[in-house]
Coordinates of C-alpha atoms in Angstrom, one line a residue:
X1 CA 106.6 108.1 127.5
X2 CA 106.5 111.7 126.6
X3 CA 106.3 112.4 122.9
X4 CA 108.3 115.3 121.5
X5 CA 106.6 118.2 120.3
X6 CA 106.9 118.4 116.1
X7 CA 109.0 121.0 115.3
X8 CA 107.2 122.6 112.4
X9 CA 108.5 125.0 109.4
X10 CA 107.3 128.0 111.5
X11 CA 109.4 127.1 114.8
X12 CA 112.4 127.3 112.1
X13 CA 111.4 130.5 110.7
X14 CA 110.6 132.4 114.1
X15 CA 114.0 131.1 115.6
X16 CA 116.3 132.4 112.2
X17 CA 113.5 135.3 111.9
X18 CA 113.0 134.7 108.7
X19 CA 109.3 133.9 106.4
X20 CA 108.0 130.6 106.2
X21 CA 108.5 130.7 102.7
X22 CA 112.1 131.1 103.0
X23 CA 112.2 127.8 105.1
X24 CA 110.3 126.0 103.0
X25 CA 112.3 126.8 99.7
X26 CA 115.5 126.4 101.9
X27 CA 114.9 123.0 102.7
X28 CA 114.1 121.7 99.0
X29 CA 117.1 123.8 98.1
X30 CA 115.0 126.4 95.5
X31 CA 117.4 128.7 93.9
X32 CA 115.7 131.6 95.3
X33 CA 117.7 131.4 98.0
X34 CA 121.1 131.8 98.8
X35 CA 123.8 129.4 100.0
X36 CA 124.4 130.9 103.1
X37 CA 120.4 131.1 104.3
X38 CA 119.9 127.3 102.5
X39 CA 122.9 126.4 104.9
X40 CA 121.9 128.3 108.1
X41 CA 118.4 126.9 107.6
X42 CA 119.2 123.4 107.1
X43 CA 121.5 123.8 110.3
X44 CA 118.8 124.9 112.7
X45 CA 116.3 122.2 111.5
X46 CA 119.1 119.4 112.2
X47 CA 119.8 120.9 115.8
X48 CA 116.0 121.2 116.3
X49 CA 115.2 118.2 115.2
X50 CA 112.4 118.8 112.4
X51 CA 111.0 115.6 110.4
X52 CA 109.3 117.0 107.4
X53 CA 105.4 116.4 107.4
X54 CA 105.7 114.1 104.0
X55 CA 102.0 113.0 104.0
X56 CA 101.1 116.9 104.4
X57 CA 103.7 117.9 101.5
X58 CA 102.4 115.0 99.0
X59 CA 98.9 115.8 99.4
X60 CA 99.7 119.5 98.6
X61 CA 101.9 118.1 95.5
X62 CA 98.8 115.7 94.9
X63 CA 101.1 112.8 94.4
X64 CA 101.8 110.4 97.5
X65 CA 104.5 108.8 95.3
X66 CA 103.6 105.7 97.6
X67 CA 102.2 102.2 96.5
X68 CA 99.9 99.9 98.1
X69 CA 100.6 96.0 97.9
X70 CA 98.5 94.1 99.4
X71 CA 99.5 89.8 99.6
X72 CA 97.4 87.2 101.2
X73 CA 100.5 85.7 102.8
X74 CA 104.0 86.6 104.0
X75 CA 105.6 83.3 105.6
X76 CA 105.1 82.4 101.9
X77 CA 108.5 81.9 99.5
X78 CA 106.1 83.1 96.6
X79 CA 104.9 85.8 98.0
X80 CA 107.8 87.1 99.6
X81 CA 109.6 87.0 96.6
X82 CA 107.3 89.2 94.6
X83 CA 107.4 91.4 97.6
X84 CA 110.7 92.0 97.5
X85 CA 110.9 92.7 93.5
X86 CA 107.9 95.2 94.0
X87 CA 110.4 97.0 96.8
X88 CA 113.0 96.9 94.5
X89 CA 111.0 98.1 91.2
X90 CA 109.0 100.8 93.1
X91 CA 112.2 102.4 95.1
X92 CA 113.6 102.3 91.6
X93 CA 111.3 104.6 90.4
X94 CA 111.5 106.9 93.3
X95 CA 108.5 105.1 95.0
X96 CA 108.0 103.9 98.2
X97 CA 105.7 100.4 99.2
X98 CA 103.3 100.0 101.9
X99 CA 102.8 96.5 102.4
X100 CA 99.4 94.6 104.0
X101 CA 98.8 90.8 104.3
X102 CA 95.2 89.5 104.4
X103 CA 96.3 86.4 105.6
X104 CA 93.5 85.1 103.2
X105 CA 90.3 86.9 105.2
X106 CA 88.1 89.0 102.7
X107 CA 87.2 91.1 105.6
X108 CA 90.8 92.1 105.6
X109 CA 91.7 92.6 102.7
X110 CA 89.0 94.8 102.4
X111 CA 89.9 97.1 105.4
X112 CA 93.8 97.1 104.2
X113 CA 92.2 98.2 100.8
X114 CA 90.2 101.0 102.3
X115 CA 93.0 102.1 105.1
X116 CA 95.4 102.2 101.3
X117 CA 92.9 104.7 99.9
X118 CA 92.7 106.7 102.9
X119 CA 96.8 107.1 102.8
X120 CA 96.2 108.9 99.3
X121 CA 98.6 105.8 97.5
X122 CA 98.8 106.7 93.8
X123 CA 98.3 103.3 93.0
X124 CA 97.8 99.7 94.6
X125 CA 98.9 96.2 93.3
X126 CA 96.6 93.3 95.1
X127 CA 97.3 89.4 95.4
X128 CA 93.6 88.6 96.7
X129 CA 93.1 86.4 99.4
X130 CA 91.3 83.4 98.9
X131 CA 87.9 84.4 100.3
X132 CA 87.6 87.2 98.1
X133 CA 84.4 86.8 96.1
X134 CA 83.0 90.8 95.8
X135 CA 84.8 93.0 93.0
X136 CA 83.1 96.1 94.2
X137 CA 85.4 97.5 96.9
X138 CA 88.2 97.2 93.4
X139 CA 85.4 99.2 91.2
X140 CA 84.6 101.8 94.4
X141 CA 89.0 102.1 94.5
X142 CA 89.2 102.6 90.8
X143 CA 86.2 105.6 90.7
X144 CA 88.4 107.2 93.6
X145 CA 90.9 107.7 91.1
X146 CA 93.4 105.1 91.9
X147 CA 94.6 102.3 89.2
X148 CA 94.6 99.0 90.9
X149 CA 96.5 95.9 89.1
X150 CA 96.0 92.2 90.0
X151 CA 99.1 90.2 90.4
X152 CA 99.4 86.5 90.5
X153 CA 95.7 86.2 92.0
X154 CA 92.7 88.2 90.8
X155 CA 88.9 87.0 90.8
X156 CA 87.0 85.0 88.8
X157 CA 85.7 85.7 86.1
X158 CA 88.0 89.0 85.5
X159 CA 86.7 92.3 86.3
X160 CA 86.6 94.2 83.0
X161 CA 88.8 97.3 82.6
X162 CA 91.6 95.9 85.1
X163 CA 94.9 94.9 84.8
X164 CA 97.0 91.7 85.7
X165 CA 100.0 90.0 85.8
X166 CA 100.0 86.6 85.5
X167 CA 102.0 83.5 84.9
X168 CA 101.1 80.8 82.6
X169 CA 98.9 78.8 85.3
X170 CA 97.2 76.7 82.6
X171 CA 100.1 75.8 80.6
X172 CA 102.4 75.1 83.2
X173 CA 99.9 72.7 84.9
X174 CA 99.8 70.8 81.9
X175 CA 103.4 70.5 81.7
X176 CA 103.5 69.1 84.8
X177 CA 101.0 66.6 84.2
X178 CA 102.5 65.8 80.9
X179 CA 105.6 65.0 82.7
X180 CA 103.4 62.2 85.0
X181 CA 101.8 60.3 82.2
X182 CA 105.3 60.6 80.0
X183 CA 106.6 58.5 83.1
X184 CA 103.9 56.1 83.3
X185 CA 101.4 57.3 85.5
X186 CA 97.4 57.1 84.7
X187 CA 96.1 57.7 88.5
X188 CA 96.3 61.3 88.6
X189 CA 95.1 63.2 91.7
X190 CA 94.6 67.4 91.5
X191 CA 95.2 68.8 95.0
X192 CA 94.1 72.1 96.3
X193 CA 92.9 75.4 95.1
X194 CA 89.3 76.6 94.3
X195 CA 87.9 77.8 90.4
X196 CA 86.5 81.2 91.8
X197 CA 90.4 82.5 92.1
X198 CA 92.1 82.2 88.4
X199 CA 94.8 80.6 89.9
X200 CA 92.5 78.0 90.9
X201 CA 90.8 77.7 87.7
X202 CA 93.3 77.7 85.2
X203 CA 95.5 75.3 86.7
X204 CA 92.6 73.0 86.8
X205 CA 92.1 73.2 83.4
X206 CA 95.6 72.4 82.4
X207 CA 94.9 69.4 84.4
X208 CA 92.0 68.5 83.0
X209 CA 93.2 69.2 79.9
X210 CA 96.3 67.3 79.5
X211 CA 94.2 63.7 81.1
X212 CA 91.9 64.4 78.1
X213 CA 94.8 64.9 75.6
X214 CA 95.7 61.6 76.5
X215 CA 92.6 60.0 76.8
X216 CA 93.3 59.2 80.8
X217 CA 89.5 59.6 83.0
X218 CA 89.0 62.5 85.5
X219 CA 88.3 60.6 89.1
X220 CA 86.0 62.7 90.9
X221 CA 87.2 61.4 94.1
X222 CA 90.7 62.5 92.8
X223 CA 90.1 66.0 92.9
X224 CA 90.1 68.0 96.5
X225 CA 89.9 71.6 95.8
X226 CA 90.8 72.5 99.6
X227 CA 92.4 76.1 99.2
X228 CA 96.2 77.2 98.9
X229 CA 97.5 76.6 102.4
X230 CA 99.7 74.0 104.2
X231 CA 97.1 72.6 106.1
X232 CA 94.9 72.2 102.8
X233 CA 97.4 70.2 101.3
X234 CA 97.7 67.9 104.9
X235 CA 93.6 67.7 104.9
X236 CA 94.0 67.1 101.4
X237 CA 96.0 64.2 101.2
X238 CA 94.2 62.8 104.7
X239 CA 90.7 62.6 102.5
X240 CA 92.5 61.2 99.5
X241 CA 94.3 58.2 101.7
X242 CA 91.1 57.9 103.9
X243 CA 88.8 57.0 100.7
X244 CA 91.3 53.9 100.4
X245 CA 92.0 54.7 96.9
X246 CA 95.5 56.3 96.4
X247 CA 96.6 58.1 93.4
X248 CA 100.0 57.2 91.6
X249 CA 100.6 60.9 91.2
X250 CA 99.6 64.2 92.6
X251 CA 99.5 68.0 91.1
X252 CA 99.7 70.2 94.1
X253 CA 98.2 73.6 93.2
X254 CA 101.0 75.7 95.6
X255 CA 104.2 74.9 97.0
X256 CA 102.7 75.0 100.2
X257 CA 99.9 71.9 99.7
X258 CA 102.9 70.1 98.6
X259 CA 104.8 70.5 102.3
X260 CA 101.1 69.6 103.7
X261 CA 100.8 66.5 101.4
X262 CA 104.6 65.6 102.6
X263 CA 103.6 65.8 106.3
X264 CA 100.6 63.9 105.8
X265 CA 102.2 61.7 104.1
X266 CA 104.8 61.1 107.2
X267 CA 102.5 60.9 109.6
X268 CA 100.7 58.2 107.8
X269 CA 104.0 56.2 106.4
X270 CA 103.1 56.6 103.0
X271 CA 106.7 57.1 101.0
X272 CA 107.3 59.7 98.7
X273 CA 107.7 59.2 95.6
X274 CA 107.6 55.6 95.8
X275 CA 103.8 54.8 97.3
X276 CA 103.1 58.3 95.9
X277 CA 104.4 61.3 93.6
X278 CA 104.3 64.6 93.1
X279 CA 105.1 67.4 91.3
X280 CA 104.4 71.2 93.2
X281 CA 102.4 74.2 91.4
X282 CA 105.1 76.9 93.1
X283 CA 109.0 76.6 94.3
X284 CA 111.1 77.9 97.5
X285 CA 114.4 78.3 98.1
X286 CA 114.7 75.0 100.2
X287 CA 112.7 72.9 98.2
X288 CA 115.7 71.3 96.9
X289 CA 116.9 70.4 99.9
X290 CA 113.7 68.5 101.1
X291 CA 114.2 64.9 101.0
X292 CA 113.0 63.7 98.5
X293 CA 113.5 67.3 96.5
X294 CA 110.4 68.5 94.8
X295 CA 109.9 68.9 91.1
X296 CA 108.1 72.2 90.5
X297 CA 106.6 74.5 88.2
X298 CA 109.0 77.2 88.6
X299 CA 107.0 80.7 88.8
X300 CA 109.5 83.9 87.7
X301 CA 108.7 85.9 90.6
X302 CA 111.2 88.9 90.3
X303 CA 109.9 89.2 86.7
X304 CA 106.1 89.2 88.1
X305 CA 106.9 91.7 90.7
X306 CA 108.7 94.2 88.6
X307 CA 106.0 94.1 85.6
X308 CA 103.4 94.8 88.4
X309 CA 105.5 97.8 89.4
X310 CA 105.8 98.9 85.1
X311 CA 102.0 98.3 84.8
X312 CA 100.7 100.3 87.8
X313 CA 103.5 103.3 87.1
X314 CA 102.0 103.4 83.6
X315 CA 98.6 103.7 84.9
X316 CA 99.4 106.6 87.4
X317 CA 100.9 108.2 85.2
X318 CA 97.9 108.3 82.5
X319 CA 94.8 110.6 83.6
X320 CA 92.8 108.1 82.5
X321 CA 94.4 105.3 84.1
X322 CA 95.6 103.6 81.0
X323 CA 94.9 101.3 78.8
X324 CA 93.4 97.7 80.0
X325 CA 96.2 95.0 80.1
X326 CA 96.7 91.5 80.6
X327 CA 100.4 89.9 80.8
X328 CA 101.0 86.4 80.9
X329 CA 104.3 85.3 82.0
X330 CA 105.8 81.6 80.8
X331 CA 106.9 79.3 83.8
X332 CA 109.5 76.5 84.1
X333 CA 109.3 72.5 84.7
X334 CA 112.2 71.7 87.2
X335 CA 112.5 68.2 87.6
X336 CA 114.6 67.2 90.7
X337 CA 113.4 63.6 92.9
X338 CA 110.0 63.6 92.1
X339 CA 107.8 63.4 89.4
X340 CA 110.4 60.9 87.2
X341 CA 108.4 57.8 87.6
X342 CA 108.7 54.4 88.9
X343 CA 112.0 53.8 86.4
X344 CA 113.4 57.0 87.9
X345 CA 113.0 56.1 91.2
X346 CA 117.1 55.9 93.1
X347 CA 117.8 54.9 96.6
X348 CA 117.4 58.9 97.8
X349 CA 113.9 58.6 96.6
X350 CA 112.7 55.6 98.3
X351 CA 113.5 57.0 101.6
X352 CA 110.6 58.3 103.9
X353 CA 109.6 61.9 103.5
X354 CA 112.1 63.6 105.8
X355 CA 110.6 65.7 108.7

């Protein structure tokens, strides 16, 4: 297909006979210049079909008034609820988003990162994938002049000087752990994750921390740190079953392990929550509607995603990229089929994990 030639602020001016200038001011509507030649011009680039050059015009404005995010996942009720709060927050405050998924590869996440600073983005908000391990390409970002904040995920330990937003990973996976031995169970499993991510880390320690509170022992062979994904929590669950020693109770560390623990779980007859139960790290619109529904520690995503937005706006608009600062945001215990204990269990809950 033949692409159409870019009509440029100088076809404009040569066809009215007018200065470039004139154009120009025209089409931002400076007061310099009358109604009549604002009108005429803006008439002539409609019928000749200009597209203003805004890459070219932010650069010479040396503000892009564009933001990078950059998510490990889409498909992802999480994630795609913090993505559309950071649309929302940033169009707010006249800002547009680029968006990039790393789909949990360090390699790409690192070439979205650089591709971000080539596009001149004022500022970039990063979820890191679950490979990531190097801070550097965040330290090289930050010496180019652009603020970077961490939300939900950032590396372990923290990189000094940056920014997060967080929830309360630690406290709510005590909570929910809490809930298990309030209802009676001792055989407590920890399901997916790894410690070098804080998400990882911290909601481990909750874990651990709430067995110890309560004097219950930490089973090594009760502990699969597999990663964040469906298929972690199915692999998961398969090496927890295939040791022959079942758990009462599992902390998934995402929403997602939780829907790979409940089709493991179906494909190996194992009845949720009756033979085993669970409460998810994470939520999604449909979890009530699994069967049995899943108790959750409910993460405020829109919250997350417009703080994000606050944090990195405030650091863009500092020359020296603002202050350090790390926010913490509380999260919720839903209770639903799972997660009540043996007394709880009704006839819904005794049924086979639907699939």
């Amino acid at each position: 297909m033949k692409r159409t030639a870019h009509i440029t602020l100088d076809d404009i001016a040569r066809k009215l006979k007018v200065s470039r200038v004139t154009v120009s001011k025209a089409l931002r509507g400076h007061p310099d210049i009358s109604d009549d030649t604002t009108r005429r011009v803006r008439q002539v680039a409609r019928e000749m079909g200009y597209s203003p050059n805004i890459i070219a015009r932010n650069l010479s404005a040396r503000r892009s008034h564009m933001l990078g995010l950059v998510v490990p996942k889409i498909a992802h009720f999480f994630f795609g609820s913090v993505i559309e709060s950071v649309y929302n927050a940033a169009f707010e405050n006249g800002y547009e988003t680029i968006l990039t998924v790393s789909q949990e590869s360090a390699a790409r996440e690192r070439k979205h990162l650089e591709t971000l600073v080539s596009m001149r983005v004022d500022g970039i908000i990063v979820s890191i994938s679950q490979e990531t391990r190097d801070p550097n390409i965040f330290t090289w970002i930050r010496k180019m002049g652009i603020p970077v904040v961490f939300a939900d995920r950032r590396p372990e330990p923290p990189i000094p000087g940056f920014s997060s937003v967080l929830v309360d990973d630690r406290g709510g996976a005590y909570q929910a752990v809490e809930q298990a031995i309030k209802v009676g169970y001792r055989k407590i499993a920890f399901l997916g994750g790894n410690t070098h991510i804080n998400i990882g880390k911290n909601r481990f320690i909750g874990f651990q921390e709430a067995l110890r509170a309560h004097n219950i022992p930490i089973r090594d062979e009760w502990v699969v740190q597999s990663g964040f994904g469906k298929d972690d929590g199915y692999n998961g669950f398969m090496q927890l079953y295939n040791s022959g020693r079942l758990p009462e109770f599992i902390l998934a560390i995402t929403y997602p392990v939780a829907l790979g623990v409940y089709e493991a779980a179906k494909h190996l007859g194992v009845r949720i929550p009756h033979d085993v139960d669970i409460i998810s790290f994470g939520d999604s619109d449909v979890g009530r509607f699994i069967v049995p529904s899943i108790s959750c520690v409910h993460q405020p995503t829109a919250e997350l995603g417009a703080r994000a937005v606050r944090m990195i706006l405030e650091a863009i608009e500092r020359p020296d990229g603002g202050r350090e600062q790390q926010l913490e945001i509380p999260t919720e215990l839903i209770l639903r089929e799972t997660g009540l204990g043996r007394r709880g269990l009704g006839e819904a809950q005794l049924m086979p994990v639907a699939g």
